[in-house]
Short mmCIF file of C-alpha atoms and ligand atoms in Angstrom, two decimals:
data_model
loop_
_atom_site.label_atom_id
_atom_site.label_comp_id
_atom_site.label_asym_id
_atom_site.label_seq_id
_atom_site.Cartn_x
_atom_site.Cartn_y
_atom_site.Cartn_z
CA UNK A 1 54.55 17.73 -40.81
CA UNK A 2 57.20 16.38 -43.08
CA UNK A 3 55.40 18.50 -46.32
CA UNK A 4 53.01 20.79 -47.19
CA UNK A 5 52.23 21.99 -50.05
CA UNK A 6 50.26 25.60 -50.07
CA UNK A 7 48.13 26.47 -52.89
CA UNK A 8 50.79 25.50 -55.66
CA UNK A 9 49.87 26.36 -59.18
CA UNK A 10 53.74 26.29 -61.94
CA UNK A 11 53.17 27.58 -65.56
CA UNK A 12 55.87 26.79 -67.85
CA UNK A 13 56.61 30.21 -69.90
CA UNK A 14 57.20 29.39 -73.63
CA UNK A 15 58.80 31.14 -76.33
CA UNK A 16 55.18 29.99 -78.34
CA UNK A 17 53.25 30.82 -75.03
CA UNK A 18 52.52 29.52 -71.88
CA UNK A 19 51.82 25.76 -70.44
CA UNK A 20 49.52 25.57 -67.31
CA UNK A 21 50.78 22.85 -65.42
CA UNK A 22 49.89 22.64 -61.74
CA UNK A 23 47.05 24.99 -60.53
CA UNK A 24 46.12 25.73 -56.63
CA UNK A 25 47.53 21.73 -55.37
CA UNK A 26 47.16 21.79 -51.66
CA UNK A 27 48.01 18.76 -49.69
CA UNK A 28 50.05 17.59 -46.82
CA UNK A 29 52.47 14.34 -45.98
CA UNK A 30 52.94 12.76 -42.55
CA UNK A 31 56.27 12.23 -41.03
CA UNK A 32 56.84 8.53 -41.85
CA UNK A 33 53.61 8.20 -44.56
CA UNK A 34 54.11 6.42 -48.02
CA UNK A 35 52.16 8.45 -50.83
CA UNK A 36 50.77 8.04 -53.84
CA UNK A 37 50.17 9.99 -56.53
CA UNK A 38 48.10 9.25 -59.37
CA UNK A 39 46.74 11.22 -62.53
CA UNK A 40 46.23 11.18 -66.20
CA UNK A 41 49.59 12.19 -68.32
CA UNK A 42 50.91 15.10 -68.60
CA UNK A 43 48.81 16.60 -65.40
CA UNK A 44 52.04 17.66 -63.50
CA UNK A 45 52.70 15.00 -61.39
CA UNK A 46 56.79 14.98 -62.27
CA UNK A 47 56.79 18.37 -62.33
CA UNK A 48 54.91 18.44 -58.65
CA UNK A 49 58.40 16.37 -57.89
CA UNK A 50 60.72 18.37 -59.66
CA UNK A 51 59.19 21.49 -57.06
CA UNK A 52 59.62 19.12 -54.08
CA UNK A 53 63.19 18.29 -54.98
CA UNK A 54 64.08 21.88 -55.21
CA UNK A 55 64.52 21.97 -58.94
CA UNK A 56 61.56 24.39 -60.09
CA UNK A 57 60.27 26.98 -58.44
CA UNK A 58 56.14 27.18 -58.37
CA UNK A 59 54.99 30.22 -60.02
CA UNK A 60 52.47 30.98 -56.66
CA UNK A 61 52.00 29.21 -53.39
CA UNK A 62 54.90 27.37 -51.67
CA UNK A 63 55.58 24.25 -50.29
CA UNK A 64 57.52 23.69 -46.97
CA UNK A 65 59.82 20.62 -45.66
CA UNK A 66 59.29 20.08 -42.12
CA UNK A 67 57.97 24.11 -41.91
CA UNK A 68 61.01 25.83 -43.81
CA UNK A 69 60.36 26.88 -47.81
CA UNK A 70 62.13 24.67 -50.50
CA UNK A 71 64.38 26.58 -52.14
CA UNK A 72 67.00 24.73 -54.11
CA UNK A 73 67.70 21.02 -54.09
CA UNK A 74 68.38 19.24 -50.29
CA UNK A 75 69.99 16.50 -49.01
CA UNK A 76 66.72 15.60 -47.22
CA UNK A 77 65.17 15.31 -50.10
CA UNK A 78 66.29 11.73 -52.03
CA UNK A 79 64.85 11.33 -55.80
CA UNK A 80 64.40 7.23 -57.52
CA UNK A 81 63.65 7.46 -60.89
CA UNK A 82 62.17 5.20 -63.83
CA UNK A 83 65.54 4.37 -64.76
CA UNK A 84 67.73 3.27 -62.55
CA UNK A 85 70.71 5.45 -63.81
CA UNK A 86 73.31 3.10 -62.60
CA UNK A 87 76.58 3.71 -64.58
CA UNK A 88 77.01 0.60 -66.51
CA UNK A 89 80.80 0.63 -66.57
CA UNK A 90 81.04 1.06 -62.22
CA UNK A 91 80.51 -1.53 -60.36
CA UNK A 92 77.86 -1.57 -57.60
CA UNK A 93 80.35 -0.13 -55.08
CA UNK A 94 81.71 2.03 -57.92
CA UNK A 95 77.61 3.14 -58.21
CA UNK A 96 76.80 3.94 -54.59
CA UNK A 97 80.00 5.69 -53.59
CA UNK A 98 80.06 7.76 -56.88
CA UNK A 99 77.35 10.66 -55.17
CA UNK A 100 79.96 11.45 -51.85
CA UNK A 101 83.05 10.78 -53.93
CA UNK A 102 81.56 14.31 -56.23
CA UNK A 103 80.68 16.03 -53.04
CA UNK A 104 84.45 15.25 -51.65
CA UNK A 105 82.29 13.18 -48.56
CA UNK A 106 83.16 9.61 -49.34
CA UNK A 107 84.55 9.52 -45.73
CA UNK A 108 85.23 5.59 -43.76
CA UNK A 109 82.11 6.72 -41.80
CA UNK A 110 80.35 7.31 -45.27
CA UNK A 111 81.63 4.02 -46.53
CA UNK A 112 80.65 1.86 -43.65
CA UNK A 113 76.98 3.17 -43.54
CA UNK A 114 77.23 1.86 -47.37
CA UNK A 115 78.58 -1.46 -46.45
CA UNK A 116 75.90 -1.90 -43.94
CA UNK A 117 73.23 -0.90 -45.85
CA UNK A 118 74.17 -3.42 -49.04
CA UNK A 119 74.86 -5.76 -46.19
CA UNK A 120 71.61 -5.41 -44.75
CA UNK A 121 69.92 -5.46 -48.06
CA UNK A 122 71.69 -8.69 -49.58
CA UNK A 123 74.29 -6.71 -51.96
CA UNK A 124 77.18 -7.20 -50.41
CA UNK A 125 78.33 -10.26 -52.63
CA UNK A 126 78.28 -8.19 -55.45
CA UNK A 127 80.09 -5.02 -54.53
CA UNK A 128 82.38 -5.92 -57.47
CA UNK A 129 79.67 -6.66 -60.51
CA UNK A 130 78.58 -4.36 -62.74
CA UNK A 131 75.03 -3.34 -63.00
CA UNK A 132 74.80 -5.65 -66.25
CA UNK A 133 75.44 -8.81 -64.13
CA UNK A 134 72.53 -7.99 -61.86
CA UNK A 135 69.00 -8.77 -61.74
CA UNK A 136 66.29 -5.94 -62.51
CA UNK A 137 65.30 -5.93 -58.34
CA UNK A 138 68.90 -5.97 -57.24
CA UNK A 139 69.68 -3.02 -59.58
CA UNK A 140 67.03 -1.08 -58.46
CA UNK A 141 67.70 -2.34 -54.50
CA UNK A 142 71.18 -0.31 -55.55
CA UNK A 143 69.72 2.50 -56.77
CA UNK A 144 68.12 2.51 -53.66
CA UNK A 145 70.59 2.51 -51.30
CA UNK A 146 72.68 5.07 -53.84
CA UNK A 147 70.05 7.22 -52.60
CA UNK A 148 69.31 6.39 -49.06
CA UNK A 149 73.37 7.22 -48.68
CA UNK A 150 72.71 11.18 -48.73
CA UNK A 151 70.45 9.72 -45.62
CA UNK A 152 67.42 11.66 -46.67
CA UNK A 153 63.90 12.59 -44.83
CA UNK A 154 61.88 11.89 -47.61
CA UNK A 155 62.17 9.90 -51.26
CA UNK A 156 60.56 10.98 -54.39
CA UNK A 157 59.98 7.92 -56.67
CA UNK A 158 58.66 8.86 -60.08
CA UNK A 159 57.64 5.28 -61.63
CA UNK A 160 60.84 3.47 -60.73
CA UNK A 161 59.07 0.15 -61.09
CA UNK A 162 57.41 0.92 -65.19
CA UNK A 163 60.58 -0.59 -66.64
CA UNK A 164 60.51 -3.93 -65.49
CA UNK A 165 57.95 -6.76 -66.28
CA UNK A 166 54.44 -7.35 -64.90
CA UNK A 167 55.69 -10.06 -62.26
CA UNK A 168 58.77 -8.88 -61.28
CA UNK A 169 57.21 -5.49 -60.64
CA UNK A 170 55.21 -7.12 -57.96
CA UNK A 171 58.06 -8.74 -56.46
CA UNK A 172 60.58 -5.49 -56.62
CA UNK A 173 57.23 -2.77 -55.57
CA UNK A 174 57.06 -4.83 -52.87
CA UNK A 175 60.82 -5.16 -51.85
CA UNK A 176 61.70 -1.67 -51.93
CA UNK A 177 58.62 -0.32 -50.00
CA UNK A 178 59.41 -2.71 -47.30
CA UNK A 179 63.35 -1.12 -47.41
CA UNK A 180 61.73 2.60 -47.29
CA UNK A 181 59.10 1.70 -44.22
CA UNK A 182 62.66 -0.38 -42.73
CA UNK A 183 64.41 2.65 -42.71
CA UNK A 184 61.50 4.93 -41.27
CA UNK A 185 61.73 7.24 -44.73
CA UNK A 186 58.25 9.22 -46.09
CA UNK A 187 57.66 8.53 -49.49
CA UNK A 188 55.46 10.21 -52.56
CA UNK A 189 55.57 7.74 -55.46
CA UNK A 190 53.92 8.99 -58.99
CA UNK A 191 52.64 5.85 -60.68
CA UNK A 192 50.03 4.61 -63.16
CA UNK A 193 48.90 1.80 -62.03
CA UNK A 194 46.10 1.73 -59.49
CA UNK A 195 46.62 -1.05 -58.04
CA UNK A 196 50.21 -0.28 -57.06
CA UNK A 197 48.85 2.66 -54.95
CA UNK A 198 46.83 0.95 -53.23
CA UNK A 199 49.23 -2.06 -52.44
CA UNK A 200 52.20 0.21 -51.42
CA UNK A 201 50.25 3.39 -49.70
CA UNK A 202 48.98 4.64 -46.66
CA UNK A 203 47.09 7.40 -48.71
CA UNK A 204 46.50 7.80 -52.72
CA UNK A 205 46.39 11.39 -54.27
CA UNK A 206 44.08 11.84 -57.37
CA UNK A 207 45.22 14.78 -59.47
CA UNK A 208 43.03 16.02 -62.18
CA UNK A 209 43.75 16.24 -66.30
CA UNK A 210 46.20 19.30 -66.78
CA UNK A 211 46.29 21.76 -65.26
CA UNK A 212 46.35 19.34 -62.61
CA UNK A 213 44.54 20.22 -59.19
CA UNK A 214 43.85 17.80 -56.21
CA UNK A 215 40.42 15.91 -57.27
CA UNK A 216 40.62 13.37 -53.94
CA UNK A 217 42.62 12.29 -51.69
CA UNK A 218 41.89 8.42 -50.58
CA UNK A 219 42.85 7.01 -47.05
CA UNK A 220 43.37 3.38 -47.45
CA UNK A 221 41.35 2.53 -43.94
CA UNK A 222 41.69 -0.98 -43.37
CA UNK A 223 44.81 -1.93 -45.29
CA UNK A 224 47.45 -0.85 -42.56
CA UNK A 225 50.02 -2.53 -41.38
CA UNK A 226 49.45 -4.99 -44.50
CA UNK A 227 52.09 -6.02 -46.84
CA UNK A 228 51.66 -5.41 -50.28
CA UNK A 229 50.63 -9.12 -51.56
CA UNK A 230 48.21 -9.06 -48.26
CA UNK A 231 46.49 -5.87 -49.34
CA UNK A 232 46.04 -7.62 -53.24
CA UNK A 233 44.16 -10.58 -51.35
CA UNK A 234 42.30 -7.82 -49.18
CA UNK A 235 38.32 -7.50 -49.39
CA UNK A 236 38.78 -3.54 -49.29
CA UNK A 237 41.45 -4.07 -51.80
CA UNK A 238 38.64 -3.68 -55.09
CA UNK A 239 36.89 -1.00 -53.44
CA UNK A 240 39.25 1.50 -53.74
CA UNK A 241 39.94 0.12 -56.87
CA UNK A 242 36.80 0.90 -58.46
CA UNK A 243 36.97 4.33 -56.23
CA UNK A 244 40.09 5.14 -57.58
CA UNK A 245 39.08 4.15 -61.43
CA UNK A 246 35.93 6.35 -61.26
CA UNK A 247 38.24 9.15 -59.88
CA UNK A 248 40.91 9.03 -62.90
CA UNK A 249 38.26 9.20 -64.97
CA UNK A 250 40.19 6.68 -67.90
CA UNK A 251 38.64 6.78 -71.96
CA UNK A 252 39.64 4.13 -74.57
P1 ADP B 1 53.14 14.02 -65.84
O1 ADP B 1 54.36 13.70 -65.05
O2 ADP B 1 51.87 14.00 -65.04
O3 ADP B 1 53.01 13.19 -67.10
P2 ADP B 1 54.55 16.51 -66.40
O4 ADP B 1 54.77 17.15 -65.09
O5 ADP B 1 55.70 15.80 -67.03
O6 ADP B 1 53.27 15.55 -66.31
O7 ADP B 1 54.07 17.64 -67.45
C1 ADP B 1 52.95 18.49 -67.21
C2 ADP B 1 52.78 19.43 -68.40
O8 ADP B 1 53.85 20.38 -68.43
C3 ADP B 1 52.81 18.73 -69.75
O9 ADP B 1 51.91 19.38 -70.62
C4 ADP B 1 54.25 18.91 -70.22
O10 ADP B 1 54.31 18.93 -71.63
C5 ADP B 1 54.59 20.27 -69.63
N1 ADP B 1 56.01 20.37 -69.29
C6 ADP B 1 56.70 19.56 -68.46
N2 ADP B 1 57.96 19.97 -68.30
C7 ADP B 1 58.09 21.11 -69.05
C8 ADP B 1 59.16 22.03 -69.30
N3 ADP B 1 60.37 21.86 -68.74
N4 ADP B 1 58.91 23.06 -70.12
C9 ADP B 1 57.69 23.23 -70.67
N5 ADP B 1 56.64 22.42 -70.47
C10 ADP B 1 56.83 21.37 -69.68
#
């Protein structure tokens, strides 16, 4: 089992009090799985990430990476976020050689598992642009690879795709899920839109209104093996909507 997470509950201590955040979230992930999770703000779902990347500690239960407790941040353990937080002033190979330059490992074996991935992944005509001269998909195809060059087990994306607009978000979703499931990685992304999870995921996690706690878990039956624009088209495909939308629980 790549995670599982044991009865976590985190409270944020306050100088004005205390903030419930997560109570009693037990789940697990699948070597290999893509994940969603999905839940009205402010119910914990970055802070559920910031646990899994090692950067809070739950205040009771525990959750373990491949059977061994997460105590600190990993290398196994990659993180995409809503920005891309490419440096605008580096160039793309400037961007993805920046994270082993600062840990002294931007060795030629570290550089030519770069080149191959931006070769692989179409970048390699633009090793010398800055982010500013590439489109929204390739700068998020470099964040990508910035992160897939630590090699981790599993990615944590926390809305990576909210930034951009309605249509290239379809195109770009759909791009780097096909990378991650290329490269054999398990995934958890946090995301509001429905439909997302249920185009990108092999199962969709429902957490409830803070403090948040597991209200489902769906297993997209039907949809494997799919791509993303196949699942859209998909009879199942409004089913779980309409599962999904009763779960979340939405008011206007
Ligand atoms: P989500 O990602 O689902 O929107 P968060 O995990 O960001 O939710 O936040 C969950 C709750 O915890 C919110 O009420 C938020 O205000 C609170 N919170 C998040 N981070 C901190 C922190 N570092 N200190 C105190 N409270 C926090």
């Amino acid at each position: 089992m790549m995670i599982h997470v044991q009865n976590v509950s985190l409270t944020y201590q306050m100088p004005d009090g205390e903030t419930p955040a997560l109570r009693g979230l037990s789940f697990d992930i699948e070597e290999g799985a893509f994940v969603s999770l999905v839940g009205p703000s402010g119910c914990g779902k970055s802070t559920l990430l910031s646990i899994l990347a090692g950067l809070e500690r739950p205040t009771a239960g525990q959750v373990l990476l491949r059977g061994i407790p997460i105590d600190g941040p990993s290398p196994s353990v990659g993180y995409m976020l809503q920005k891309d937080h490419l440096f605008p002033w580096r160039t793309v190979w400037g961007n993805v050689t920046l994270g082993p330059e600062l840990q002294g490992q931007n060795t030629p074996e570290q550089q030519e598992k770069l080149r191959t991935l931006l070769r692989r992944y179409g970048l390699s005509d633009f090793l010398d642009h800055t982010p500013d001269r590439l489109s929204g998909g390739m700068r998020q195809r470099c964040a990508l690879i910035r992160t897939l060059a630590r090699d981790p087990d599993l990615l944590l994306l926390d809305e990576p795709f909210s930034a951009l607009d309605h249509t290239t978000r379809l195109a770009v979703s759909a791009d780097i899920h096909a990378i991650i499931r290329a490269e054999g990685k398990t995934a958890l992304l946090v995301t509001h839109d429905i439909s997302e999870a249920i185009s990108l995921s092999d199962r969709v996690i429902v957490l409830t209104a803070r403090p948040g706690r597991v209200r489902s878990i769906h297993t997209l039956d039907g949809l494997e093996g799919l791509s993303p624009m196949e699942r859209r088209n998909h009879p199942h495909f409004l089913r779980y909507f309409n599962d999904l939308w009763k779960e979340l629980d939405v008011h206007v």
